Short mmCIF file of C-alpha atoms in Angstrom, two decimals:
data_model
loop_
_atom_site.label_atom_id
_atom_site.label_comp_id
_atom_site.label_asym_id
_atom_site.label_seq_id
_atom_site.Cartn_x
_atom_site.Cartn_y
_atom_site.Cartn_z
CA MET Q 895 291.01 22.28 160.50
CA HIS Q 896 291.29 21.60 164.00
CA THR Q 897 293.66 23.96 166.02
CA ILE Q 898 292.34 28.11 166.41
CA VAL Q 899 295.15 30.38 168.08
CA VAL Q 900 292.88 33.41 169.72
CA VAL Q 901 295.24 36.85 170.95
CA ASP Q 902 293.26 38.95 172.60
CA ASP Q 903 294.03 40.92 175.35
CA ARG Q 904 290.46 41.53 176.74
CA ALA Q 905 289.96 37.73 176.87
CA THR Q 906 287.69 37.17 179.67
CA TYR Q 907 286.57 33.65 181.37
CA GLY Q 908 282.97 34.39 181.47
CA GLU Q 909 282.32 37.30 183.92
CA GLN Q 910 284.01 40.00 182.79
CA GLU Q 911 285.71 41.37 185.19
CA GLU Q 912 284.30 44.16 187.94
CA VAL Q 913 285.69 47.25 188.79
CA THR Q 914 287.33 47.51 191.52
CA GLN Q 915 288.16 51.15 192.40
CA LEU Q 916 287.18 54.55 191.75
CA VAL Q 917 288.48 57.70 190.08
CA GLU Q 918 287.17 60.67 191.04
CA PRO Q 919 286.86 62.95 187.70
CA SER Q 920 288.58 66.50 187.98
CA LEU Q 921 286.36 69.53 187.87
CA GLY Q 922 286.80 70.61 183.66
CA GLY Q 923 287.77 67.19 182.37
CA THR Q 924 284.72 65.82 181.46
CA SER Q 925 285.25 66.42 177.74
CA LYS Q 926 288.11 63.80 177.22
CA GLU Q 927 287.65 61.61 180.34
CA PHE Q 928 284.46 60.11 178.72
CA SER Q 929 284.25 61.08 175.68
CA ASP Q 930 285.72 58.33 172.88
CA GLU Q 931 289.13 58.78 172.99
CA SER Q 932 289.12 57.40 177.32
CA ALA Q 933 290.48 54.45 177.69
CA ASP Q 934 286.78 52.90 179.54
CA PHE Q 935 284.72 53.59 176.18
CA GLU Q 936 288.22 53.30 173.39
CA PRO Q 937 286.13 52.61 170.36
CA GLY Q 938 286.95 48.48 169.06
CA ASN Q 939 288.00 47.24 172.69
CA ALA Q 940 285.15 45.06 173.58
CA SER Q 941 286.29 41.91 175.25
CA LEU Q 942 285.78 38.53 174.66
CA ASP Q 943 284.38 36.38 177.05
CA VAL Q 944 286.56 33.13 176.20
CA SER Q 945 284.31 30.48 177.87
CA VAL Q 946 282.30 30.80 174.92
CA LEU Q 947 284.12 30.48 172.28
CA THR Q 948 286.40 27.60 173.21
CA ASP Q 949 283.24 25.66 174.15
CA ALA Q 950 281.66 26.43 171.28
CA SER Q 951 285.05 25.09 169.38
CA ALA Q 952 284.69 21.74 171.79
CA GLU Q 953 281.28 21.00 170.63
CA MET Q 954 282.42 21.03 166.63
CA GLY Q 955 285.87 18.65 168.24
CA LEU Q 956 288.10 22.29 167.59
CA THR Q 957 290.40 23.25 169.69
CA CYS Q 958 291.08 26.45 171.41
CA ALA Q 959 293.75 28.01 172.68
CA VAL Q 960 293.83 31.65 173.23
CA LEU Q 961 296.03 34.40 174.82
CA ARG Q 962 295.96 37.27 176.18
CA PRO Q 963 299.78 39.75 176.36
CA THR Q 964 300.16 41.73 178.42
CA GLN Q 965 301.52 45.49 177.48
CA ASP Q 966 304.99 44.04 179.06
CA GLU Q 967 305.29 41.26 177.06
CA GLN Q 968 303.61 42.67 173.92
CA ASP Q 969 306.43 44.89 173.69
CA ASN Q 970 309.97 42.76 174.88
CA GLY Q 971 308.73 40.53 172.26
CA THR Q 972 307.95 37.56 174.07
CA LEU Q 973 304.06 37.92 172.53
CA HIS Q 974 305.52 37.33 169.15
CA ARG Q 975 307.71 34.34 170.22
CA ARG Q 976 304.96 32.62 171.76
CA LEU Q 977 302.67 33.16 168.85
CA VAL Q 978 305.23 32.15 166.23
CA ARG Q 979 305.63 28.78 167.77
CA ALA Q 980 302.41 28.24 168.49
CA ALA Q 981 301.11 29.12 164.69
CA ARG Q 982 303.28 26.47 162.75
CA ARG Q 983 300.02 23.89 164.03
CA ALA Q 984 297.21 26.65 164.11
CA ASP Q 985 294.98 26.10 161.27
CA VAL Q 986 293.20 29.72 161.83
CA LEU Q 987 294.74 31.85 163.81
CA VAL Q 988 292.48 35.00 165.55
CA LEU Q 989 293.71 38.25 166.09
CA ASP Q 990 292.48 41.10 167.95
CA TRP Q 991 292.75 44.29 165.99
CA GLN Q 992 294.26 47.09 169.12
CA LEU Q 993 296.01 44.65 171.12
CA ASN Q 994 296.89 46.82 174.57
CA ASP Q 995 295.20 49.84 173.02
CA ALA Q 996 297.98 49.86 169.58
CA SER Q 997 297.15 53.00 167.69
CA ASN Q 998 296.15 51.99 164.08
CA GLY Q 999 296.54 48.27 164.60
CA GLN Q 1000 300.34 48.69 164.43
CA ALA Q 1001 300.80 45.44 167.40
CA ALA Q 1002 298.34 42.70 165.64
CA LEU Q 1003 299.69 44.41 162.25
CA GLU Q 1004 303.29 43.35 162.79
CA LEU Q 1005 301.85 40.23 164.87
CA LEU Q 1006 300.23 38.93 161.00
CA SER Q 1007 304.22 40.13 159.20
CA GLU Q 1008 305.87 37.68 161.81
CA VAL Q 1009 303.21 34.90 161.25
CA THR Q 1010 303.88 35.37 157.21
CA ALA Q 1011 306.99 35.46 157.12
CA GLU Q 1012 307.52 32.43 159.11
CA ASP Q 1013 305.20 30.69 156.43
CA GLN Q 1014 307.11 31.98 153.86
CA ARG Q 1015 310.60 30.84 155.18
CA GLY Q 1016 308.54 26.93 155.06
CA GLN Q 1017 307.16 26.96 152.26
CA GLY Q 1018 303.42 28.11 152.96
CA ARG Q 1019 300.67 26.48 155.24
CA LEU Q 1020 297.74 26.40 154.36
CA ARG Q 1021 295.83 28.57 157.07
CA LEU Q 1022 293.23 31.69 157.64
CA VAL Q 1023 293.63 34.75 159.16
CA CYS Q 1024 290.96 36.24 161.36
CA PHE Q 1025 290.55 39.92 162.36
CA TYR Q 1026 287.70 39.80 165.19
CA THR Q 1027 287.32 43.38 166.54
CA SER Q 1028 284.73 46.36 167.02
CA HIS Q 1029 286.69 48.62 165.52
CA PRO Q 1030 283.72 51.44 163.96
CA ASP Q 1031 286.08 52.08 161.29
CA LEU Q 1032 286.02 48.39 159.80
CA GLU Q 1033 286.75 49.80 156.82
CA GLY Q 1034 289.79 51.54 157.56
CA VAL Q 1035 290.72 48.38 158.86
CA PHE Q 1036 290.34 45.71 156.10
CA ARG Q 1037 292.59 48.76 154.08
CA SER Q 1038 295.09 48.64 156.66
CA ILE Q 1039 295.04 44.45 156.44
CA GLN Q 1040 295.24 44.90 153.04
CA GLU Q 1041 298.23 47.29 153.08
CA CYS Q 1042 300.32 45.45 155.66
CA LEU Q 1043 300.12 42.51 152.99
CA GLY Q 1044 300.63 44.10 149.93
CA ALA Q 1045 301.91 41.90 146.99
CA SER Q 1046 300.88 38.69 148.68
CA VAL Q 1047 296.80 39.33 148.00
CA LEU Q 1048 296.00 37.99 145.06
CA ALA Q 1049 292.24 38.61 145.31
CA SER Q 1050 290.19 40.49 147.16
CA SER Q 1051 286.52 41.34 147.70
CA GLY Q 1052 285.14 43.76 145.96
CA PRO Q 1053 282.80 46.78 147.32
CA GLU Q 1054 280.13 45.51 146.84
CA ASP Q 1055 280.40 42.22 148.14
CA PRO Q 1056 278.82 42.27 151.35
CA SER Q 1057 282.19 40.14 153.56
CA ARG Q 1058 285.74 41.27 153.84
CA TRP Q 1059 288.39 38.81 152.51
CA LEU Q 1060 292.01 38.74 150.84
CA ASN Q 1061 292.95 35.85 149.39
CA CYS Q 1062 296.90 35.55 149.86
CA GLY Q 1063 297.35 32.06 148.28
CA CYS Q 1064 297.48 29.28 150.78
CA MET Q 1065 296.70 31.42 153.73
CA ARG Q 1066 293.18 33.68 153.12
CA VAL Q 1067 292.79 36.78 155.26
CA VAL Q 1068 289.22 37.60 156.95
CA LEU Q 1069 287.39 40.73 158.59
CA LEU Q 1070 284.79 40.33 161.46
CA ALA Q 1071 283.66 41.71 163.74
CA LYS Q 1072 282.12 41.52 167.78
CA PRO Q 1073 278.75 42.01 168.61
CA GLY Q 1074 278.15 45.51 170.23
CA GLY Q 1075 280.71 47.50 168.92
CA LEU Q 1076 279.72 50.38 168.24
CA ARG Q 1077 278.60 50.83 164.28
CA SER Q 1078 275.98 51.77 162.49
CA ASP Q 1079 273.24 50.00 160.74
CA GLY Q 1080 274.46 48.51 157.03
CA TRP Q 1081 276.75 46.35 155.40
CA MET Q 1082 278.95 46.36 158.22
CA SER Q 1083 276.92 44.51 160.81
CA SER Q 1084 276.93 41.78 158.14
CA LEU Q 1085 280.12 41.02 159.52
CA GLN Q 1086 279.06 40.42 163.01
CA VAL Q 1087 279.55 37.37 164.54
CA GLU Q 1088 278.39 36.02 168.11
CA GLU Q 1089 281.35 34.83 169.98
CA GLU Q 1090 279.43 31.60 170.34
CA ASP Q 1091 279.12 31.00 166.91
CA LEU Q 1092 282.54 32.07 165.96
CA PRO Q 1093 283.76 28.51 165.17
CA GLN Q 1094 281.24 27.67 162.86
CA LYS Q 1095 281.60 30.91 160.43
CA LEU Q 1096 285.55 30.16 160.67
CA VAL Q 1097 284.90 27.04 159.45
CA GLU Q 1098 283.35 27.55 156.56
CA GLU Q 1099 285.55 30.62 156.10
CA PHE Q 1100 288.65 28.41 156.30
CA ALA Q 1101 286.48 25.51 153.59
CA THR Q 1102 286.76 28.03 150.99
CA LEU Q 1103 290.57 27.41 150.78
CA THR Q 1104 290.01 24.00 149.50
CA SER Q 1105 287.22 24.44 147.57
CA GLY Q 1106 288.08 22.03 144.83
CA LEU Q 1107 287.89 18.57 143.68
CA VAL Q 1108 291.12 17.95 143.77
CA SER Q 1109 292.14 20.24 147.24
CA ASN Q 1110 289.79 18.64 148.79
CA VAL Q 1111 290.87 15.20 147.74
CA ALA Q 1112 293.99 16.92 149.54
CA VAL Q 1113 292.43 17.45 152.41
CA ALA Q 1114 290.50 14.32 152.78
CA SER Q 1115 294.17 12.97 152.51
CA LEU Q 1116 295.17 14.91 155.40
CA ALA Q 1117 292.40 14.60 157.96
CA ALA Q 1118 292.63 10.82 157.23
CA VAL Q 1119 295.75 10.48 157.88
CA ARG Q 1120 295.16 12.30 161.02
CA ALA Q 1121 292.37 10.82 161.82
CA ASP Q 1122 294.34 6.92 161.58
CA ALA Q 1123 298.25 8.36 162.71
CA HIS Q 1124 297.25 5.73 165.59
CA ARG Q 1125 297.03 2.42 163.07
CA LEU Q 1126 300.69 4.33 161.21
CA LEU Q 1127 302.46 4.41 164.63
CA THR Q 1128 301.35 0.66 164.91
CA ARG Q 1129 302.57 -0.56 162.23
CA PHE Q 1130 305.84 1.51 162.23
CA GLY Q 1131 306.55 0.69 165.75
CA VAL Q 1132 309.71 1.09 168.38
CA ASN Q 1133 309.96 -3.04 167.50
CA LEU Q 1134 311.41 -1.78 164.49
CA ASP Q 1135 314.43 -0.16 165.29
CA LYS Q 1136 316.28 -3.16 166.40
CA PRO Q 1137 315.55 -5.24 162.91
CA PHE Q 1138 316.08 -1.72 161.03
CA LEU Q 1139 319.44 -0.99 161.57
CA SER Q 1140 320.60 -4.92 161.17
CA HIS Q 1141 319.16 -4.34 157.96
CA ARG Q 1142 320.88 -0.79 157.45
CA PHE Q 1143 324.85 -2.73 158.54
CA TYR Q 1144 324.13 -4.81 155.42
CA GLU Q 1145 322.70 -2.32 153.75
CA GLY Q 1146 324.30 1.35 153.51
CA GLY Q 1147 322.33 4.43 154.76
CA PRO Q 1148 321.00 5.96 152.07
CA GLU Q 1149 318.94 3.20 150.68
CA SER Q 1150 318.18 2.31 154.35
CA GLU Q 1151 316.86 5.47 154.83
CA GLU Q 1152 314.96 5.53 151.67
CA LEU Q 1153 314.14 2.32 152.10
CA VAL Q 1154 311.69 3.35 154.94
CA VAL Q 1155 310.10 6.49 153.76
CA ARG Q 1156 308.80 4.67 151.02
CA LEU Q 1157 307.20 1.54 153.15
CA VAL Q 1158 305.08 4.48 155.55
CA ALA Q 1159 304.65 6.06 152.15
CA ASP Q 1160 302.58 3.06 150.72
CA GLU Q 1161 301.03 2.69 154.50
CA ILE Q 1162 300.31 5.78 154.22
CA LYS Q 1163 298.44 5.22 150.42
CA SER Q 1164 296.79 2.17 152.21
CA LEU Q 1165 295.11 4.25 154.68
CA LEU Q 1166 293.45 7.27 151.84
CA ASP Q 1167 291.77 3.36 150.13
CA SER Q 1168 290.26 2.91 154.41
CA ALA Q 1169 288.85 6.26 153.63
CA ASP Q 1170 287.76 6.22 150.96
CA VAL Q 1171 289.11 10.06 149.20
CA ARG Q 1172 288.04 8.92 146.03
CA ARG Q 1173 284.28 9.60 146.91
CA TRP Q 1174 284.88 13.73 146.49
CA LEU Q 1175 285.75 12.93 143.03
CA GLU Q 1176 282.47 11.67 142.52
CA THR Q 1177 279.32 12.57 140.28
CA LYS Q 1178 277.37 13.95 143.02
CA ALA Q 1179 280.54 15.82 144.17
CA ILE Q 1180 280.99 17.33 140.68
CA ALA Q 1181 277.75 18.51 140.41
CA HIS Q 1182 277.80 20.45 143.05
CA TRP Q 1183 281.24 22.30 141.69
CA ALA Q 1184 279.20 22.51 138.91
CA GLU Q 1185 276.70 24.79 140.26
CA GLN Q 1186 279.30 27.55 141.66
CA HIS Q 1187 281.64 27.25 139.15
CA ILE Q 1188 279.49 26.60 135.30
CA ALA Q 1189 277.19 29.36 133.88
CA ASP Q 1190 273.85 27.95 132.76
CA LYS Q 1191 274.19 28.52 129.64
CA ILE Q 1192 278.14 27.73 127.67
CA GLU Q 1193 278.87 29.75 124.53
CA LEU Q 1194 281.06 27.70 121.91
CA LYS Q 1195 282.60 28.68 118.59
CA VAL Q 1196 282.38 24.45 117.00
CA LYS Q 1197 283.71 24.45 113.01
CA LYS Q 1198 283.62 27.77 112.38
CA ASN Q 1199 279.99 27.62 114.07
CA ASN Q 1200 278.32 29.20 117.11
CA VAL Q 1201 276.70 26.92 119.52
CA VAL Q 1202 275.61 26.84 122.77
CA ILE Q 1203 275.12 23.90 125.77
CA SER Q 1204 273.38 23.59 129.07
CA ARG Q 1205 275.49 23.60 131.82
CA ASP Q 1206 273.41 19.93 132.23
CA ASP Q 1207 274.98 18.52 129.71
CA LEU Q 1208 278.23 20.19 130.45
CA ILE Q 1209 277.92 18.21 133.74
CA ASP Q 1210 277.18 14.68 132.01
CA VAL Q 1211 279.96 15.92 129.68
CA VAL Q 1212 282.55 15.97 133.12
CA SER Q 1213 281.49 13.26 135.14
CA GLY Q 1214 281.16 10.23 132.97
CA ASP Q 1215 283.45 7.49 134.09
CA ASP Q 1216 283.52 5.98 129.72
CA HIS Q 1217 282.87 8.67 127.26
CA ARG Q 1218 287.50 8.99 127.05
CA GLY Q 1219 286.28 11.87 125.37
CA TYR Q 1220 283.76 11.34 123.08
CA PHE Q 1221 279.64 12.14 124.09
CA GLU Q 1222 277.01 13.80 122.01
CA VAL Q 1223 275.63 17.14 123.51
CA THR Q 1224 272.40 19.83 121.92
CA ASN Q 1225 273.29 22.58 120.29
CA GLN Q 1226 270.85 24.58 122.37
CA LEU Q 1227 270.66 27.70 119.51
CA LYS Q 1228 269.41 24.69 116.98
CA ALA Q 1229 266.37 22.44 118.08
CA GLY Q 1230 267.31 18.62 117.56
CA HIS Q 1231 270.42 19.04 116.37
CA LYS Q 1232 273.38 17.69 118.28
CA PHE Q 1233 277.45 16.81 117.84
CA ASN Q 1234 279.83 14.72 119.56
CA LEU Q 1235 281.67 17.52 121.82
CA GLY Q 1236 285.07 15.29 121.84
CA ARG Q 1237 285.53 14.60 118.43
CA GLU Q 1238 284.84 17.66 117.17
CA TYR Q 1239 285.70 20.06 119.26
CA LYS Q 1240 289.32 20.51 118.72
CA GLU Q 1241 290.02 22.88 121.98
CA SER Q 1242 290.74 20.83 126.30
CA ILE Q 1243 288.12 20.66 127.77
CA THR Q 1244 289.47 22.67 130.14
CA GLY Q 1245 288.66 26.38 128.12
CA ILE Q 1246 285.11 25.24 128.83
CA LEU Q 1247 285.47 25.18 132.67
CA SER Q 1248 287.67 28.85 133.13
CA PRO Q 1249 286.51 30.89 130.83
CA GLY Q 1250 288.75 33.80 131.15
CA GLU Q 1251 291.84 31.80 132.32
CA SER Q 1252 294.75 30.42 130.51
CA ALA Q 1253 293.48 26.58 129.62
CA GLU Q 1254 297.05 25.78 128.45
CA VAL Q 1255 298.68 26.75 131.64
CA LEU Q 1256 295.93 25.30 133.78
CA ASP Q 1257 296.42 22.34 131.70
CA TYR Q 1258 300.42 22.49 131.73
CA ASP Q 1259 300.18 22.96 135.58
CA PHE Q 1260 297.53 19.50 136.13
CA ALA Q 1261 300.85 17.91 134.05
CA ARG Q 1262 303.48 19.02 135.07
CA LEU Q 1263 301.78 17.55 139.20
CA THR Q 1264 301.04 13.98 137.11
CA CYS Q 1265 304.63 13.81 135.39
CA LEU Q 1266 307.05 15.17 138.04
CA ALA Q 1267 307.53 13.86 141.65
CA ARG Q 1268 309.51 16.99 142.77
CA ASN Q 1269 310.15 19.96 140.43
CA ASP Q 1270 310.58 22.53 142.44
CA PRO Q 1271 314.38 23.71 145.09
CA SER Q 1272 311.87 24.82 148.05
CA PRO Q 1273 310.56 20.57 149.54
CA PHE Q 1274 315.22 20.60 150.56
CA PRO Q 1275 315.70 21.41 154.04
CA GLY Q 1276 318.66 21.80 156.53
CA ASP Q 1277 321.82 20.90 154.61
CA ARG Q 1278 319.88 17.75 152.41
CA THR Q 1279 320.36 18.67 148.54
CA PRO Q 1280 319.21 16.31 145.63
CA ILE Q 1281 321.38 12.81 144.79
CA LEU Q 1282 321.78 12.11 141.32
CA THR Q 1283 319.39 9.07 140.69
CA GLU Q 1284 317.14 7.01 137.74
CA GLY Q 1285 314.58 9.71 137.00
CA THR Q 1286 316.58 12.96 137.12
CA VAL Q 1287 316.57 15.56 135.03
CA VAL Q 1288 320.18 17.82 134.95
CA ARG Q 1289 320.58 20.75 133.14
CA GLY Q 1290 324.12 21.21 131.89
CA ARG Q 1291 325.60 23.57 128.59
CA ARG Q 1292 327.63 22.75 125.12
CA GLY Q 1293 328.57 26.24 124.28
CA GLN Q 1294 326.04 28.86 124.43
CA GLU Q 1295 323.68 25.04 124.05
CA LYS Q 1296 321.18 24.81 127.29
CA VAL Q 1297 321.69 20.35 127.12
CA TYR Q 1298 319.05 18.80 129.29
CA LEU Q 1299 319.02 15.24 129.66
CA LEU Q 1300 317.37 12.29 131.79
CA CYS Q 1301 319.62 10.40 133.85
CA SER Q 1302 318.85 6.39 132.79
CA MET Q 1303 321.65 4.73 135.86
CA PRO Q 1304 319.18 2.25 137.29
CA LEU Q 1305 317.88 2.60 140.44
CA CYS Q 1306 320.55 0.40 142.59
CA ASP Q 1307 323.33 1.62 140.84
CA THR Q 1308 322.93 4.94 141.75
CA VAL Q 1309 324.12 4.22 145.71
CA ARG Q 1310 327.17 3.24 147.10
CA VAL Q 1311 328.98 4.94 144.60
CA GLY Q 1312 332.48 4.69 145.58
CA ASN Q 1313 334.63 7.23 143.36
CA GLU Q 1314 333.82 7.02 140.15
CA ARG Q 1315 330.97 6.17 138.00
CA PRO Q 1316 329.81 6.50 134.81
CA PHE Q 1317 326.44 7.47 134.46
CA PRO Q 1318 323.83 6.46 131.47
CA PHE Q 1319 321.60 9.79 130.29
CA VAL Q 1320 319.13 10.33 127.52
CA PRO Q 1321 319.06 13.32 125.71
CA LEU Q 1322 315.66 15.98 126.02
CA ILE Q 1323 314.86 18.87 123.45
CA SER Q 1324 313.26 21.92 125.20
CA VAL Q 1325 310.34 22.54 122.43
CA LEU Q 1326 307.71 24.92 122.05
CA SER Q 1327 303.85 24.05 123.56
CA THR Q 1328 302.83 23.46 119.67
CA ASP Q 1329 305.68 21.03 118.84
CA ARG Q 1330 305.46 16.94 120.15
CA TYR Q 1331 306.40 16.65 123.69
CA ASP Q 1332 306.85 13.95 126.33
CA LEU Q 1333 307.69 16.08 129.44
CA VAL Q 1334 307.05 19.06 131.47
CA ALA Q 1335 308.39 20.79 134.37
CA LEU Q 1336 309.67 24.52 135.68
CA SER Q 1337 312.91 25.51 134.73
CA PRO Q 1338 315.07 26.45 137.78
CA GLU Q 1339 314.97 30.30 136.85
CA GLY Q 1340 310.91 29.66 136.82
CA GLU Q 1341 310.49 28.94 132.92
CA ARG Q 1342 307.98 26.93 131.49
CA LEU Q 1343 309.57 23.82 129.66
CA TYR Q 1344 308.07 21.19 127.22
CA LEU Q 1345 310.46 18.27 127.13
CA ALA Q 1346 311.09 15.80 124.45
CA PHE Q 1347 312.82 12.56 124.14
CA GLY Q 1348 315.70 12.97 121.53
CA ALA Q 1349 316.92 9.29 122.35
CA GLY Q 1350 315.83 7.50 119.40
CA LYS Q 1351 317.85 4.59 120.03
CA HIS Q 1352 319.65 3.18 122.79
CA TYR Q 1353 323.33 4.46 121.41
CA ASP Q 1354 321.81 7.88 121.37
CA THR Q 1355 322.23 8.08 125.31
CA VAL Q 1356 325.18 9.45 126.47
CA ARG Q 1357 328.24 9.24 129.74
CA HIS Q 1358 328.88 11.11 132.63
CA THR Q 1359 330.55 10.50 135.07
CA PHE Q 1360 330.72 11.37 138.81
CA SER Q 1361 332.35 10.61 142.33
CA GLY Q 1362 329.70 9.58 145.19
CA ASP Q 1363 330.50 11.46 148.29
CA SER Q 1364 330.77 9.67 152.22
CA GLY Q 1365 327.53 8.28 151.79
CA GLY Q 1366 328.13 6.71 148.84
CA VAL Q 1367 325.24 8.49 146.29
CA VAL Q 1368 326.06 11.75 143.19
CA ARG Q 1369 324.89 14.47 146.16
CA SER Q 1370 324.26 18.15 144.51
CA LYS Q 1371 325.57 21.53 146.17
CA ARG Q 1372 324.06 24.25 146.68
CA ARG Q 1373 324.62 27.56 144.65
CA SER Q 1374 323.31 30.84 145.91
CA GLY Q 1375 322.55 33.54 143.32
CA LYS Q 1376 319.08 35.54 142.40
CA VAL Q 1377 316.75 32.27 142.69
CA GLU Q 1378 318.96 28.95 144.44
CA GLN Q 1379 320.43 26.32 142.84
CA PHE Q 1380 321.26 22.56 143.33
CA VAL Q 1381 324.56 21.46 141.11
CA PHE Q 1382 326.05 17.88 140.14
CA PHE Q 1383 329.86 18.49 139.31
CA ASP Q 1384 331.08 15.66 137.30
CA VAL Q 1385 335.15 14.30 137.15
CA GLU Q 1386 335.59 16.73 134.92
CA GLY Q 1387 334.22 20.01 136.79
CA LYS Q 1388 331.54 20.66 134.65
CA PRO Q 1389 328.20 21.95 136.11
CA TRP Q 1390 325.04 20.10 136.01
CA VAL Q 1391 321.82 22.27 137.62
CA TRP Q 1392 319.20 20.20 138.56
CA VAL Q 1393 315.58 20.70 137.27
CA ALA Q 1394 313.26 17.66 138.48
CA GLU Q 1395 312.38 14.54 139.22
CA LEU Q 1396 310.38 12.68 137.20
CA ARG Q 1397 308.03 10.00 139.24
CA PHE Q 1398 308.84 6.45 139.12
CA GLN Q 1399 306.77 5.54 136.05
CA HIS Q 1400 307.33 7.57 134.23
CA ALA Q 1401 310.74 7.18 134.14
CA HIS Q 1402 310.74 3.10 134.17
CA ARG Q 1403 308.87 3.73 131.49
CA LYS Q 1404 311.24 5.15 128.68
CA LEU Q 1405 314.06 3.57 130.24
CA ASN Q 1406 312.01 0.15 129.51
CA ASP Q 1407 311.61 1.24 126.32
CA LEU Q 1408 315.69 1.79 125.99
CA GLY Q 1409 316.18 -1.41 127.21
CA ALA Q 1410 313.66 -3.19 124.82
CA ALA Q 1411 315.47 -1.83 122.03
CA ALA Q 1412 319.02 -2.32 122.95
CA SER Q 1413 318.66 -6.66 124.02
CA ARG Q 1414 316.11 -7.21 121.25
CA VAL Q 1415 318.29 -10.16 118.85
CA GLY Q 1416 318.82 -9.27 115.05
CA LEU Q 1417 317.42 -11.88 112.63
CA ASP Q 1418 318.63 -12.65 109.00
CA GLU Q 1419 315.19 -13.54 107.27
CA ALA Q 1420 313.59 -13.75 104.52
CA TYR Q 1421 312.24 -9.98 102.89
CA SER Q 1422 309.60 -10.80 102.05
CA LEU Q 1423 309.06 -12.92 105.00
CA ARG Q 1424 310.26 -9.57 107.46
CA ALA Q 1425 307.18 -6.97 104.87
CA ALA Q 1426 305.24 -9.33 105.75
CA SER Q 1427 305.49 -8.90 109.75
CA GLN Q 1428 305.19 -5.17 109.02
CA ARG Q 1429 301.81 -5.03 106.96
#
């Protein structure tokens, strides 16, 4: 978390503005001018001291920007345009509920909708949104925010929760109260945060977005890249432009572009090694995670018997470095009874760590992450679309049957493609989750796929011929519909829908096996000798 953007029409620097004009109330008008309906006493419209907020943010190393919109800027769209642009780089967005006295928080909700829509167009952004208000009806404000977000809300705080929050996946929305608002004592008082304490509270709420072991590594990695961006820029300075252009002249455009991307990725890996981001997965970090996510005692059924193991035992199970799936734990229901959890409990340990959740789905998501470099059409911006290369998984049809293929063309032969070039493919078979499978992926329609290699021998591979584009690669085309798809067309016009792209090591391992089979030497030898070698 680095940046905070605040939108508040009552933002002031230091002391509040002095009253420069007195208005004499008309006779008989006191009930209106001094009621809660008047502008001067509008409930929920307390000022915000920007100097206190920005100073407190700076003390924590955070950058805080404040937008104070006028009524005209709010009406003519200037505020919306500025906020959406600023929010693209903001980690935290703080909104006042009543901007220029807009009724029912309508202006603030419109801003929230604009930012949310922009995030969705950009495939989401890790963001905290905080409504910071002195409005007396906090429960009503919370309901309005929840209704505005609608189906985007995945989870929310309960009635007994002392805080008010909404989980929208990559975005978390919280409700906090300004000091000095018109409110009674009770649960609402727990939401009140002083301006000087607001940055610290925002940091704590932002941390909730990434309060997992794996997500901590991702966040720590981003922080390491940010902190060492100068090192990255030094390694890839403008002095390399001319030799790159020379290389591109001799080798061609697409592969030269990919080379630089790979070099930058390798350098980022070096930054992460230097920052030691692995420490977020060490035993101490796992113990902290377990305190929040694992019950004191866990009930299991092992070989049709009920057993209970302690949280300490389970921490030892998941934090050990050399268990290799085997570790003895104590059955709390029977004194002195120990059993080997890995050998005797046949289900996934994921099910023990996530009671009430589908262990199969969680394991599937992790498996997909490890074997696929790309499986979602959304990472392709603008006119960029997938190219056919080593490790590309495509789907076609043989009659009414869906056919899945893995491109086995060596990487260097997928560039500088002329008019026509045959591409070899390894057949993949779609199987059930209970069958043997080698890969997992989401179909273009978002369904879970379990894929097994259908080629037992190198001669089981098939070939389809494609033509290259002006850049010398076989590039897919966008096809609109209920779900946007990317489609390769072979020289016969047959469509092949892009499904995924394997990580290089996963693709290369299988292709290496096929290559070894194709290059083996056949021998005529005595049966006894051959039989002896196969004992």
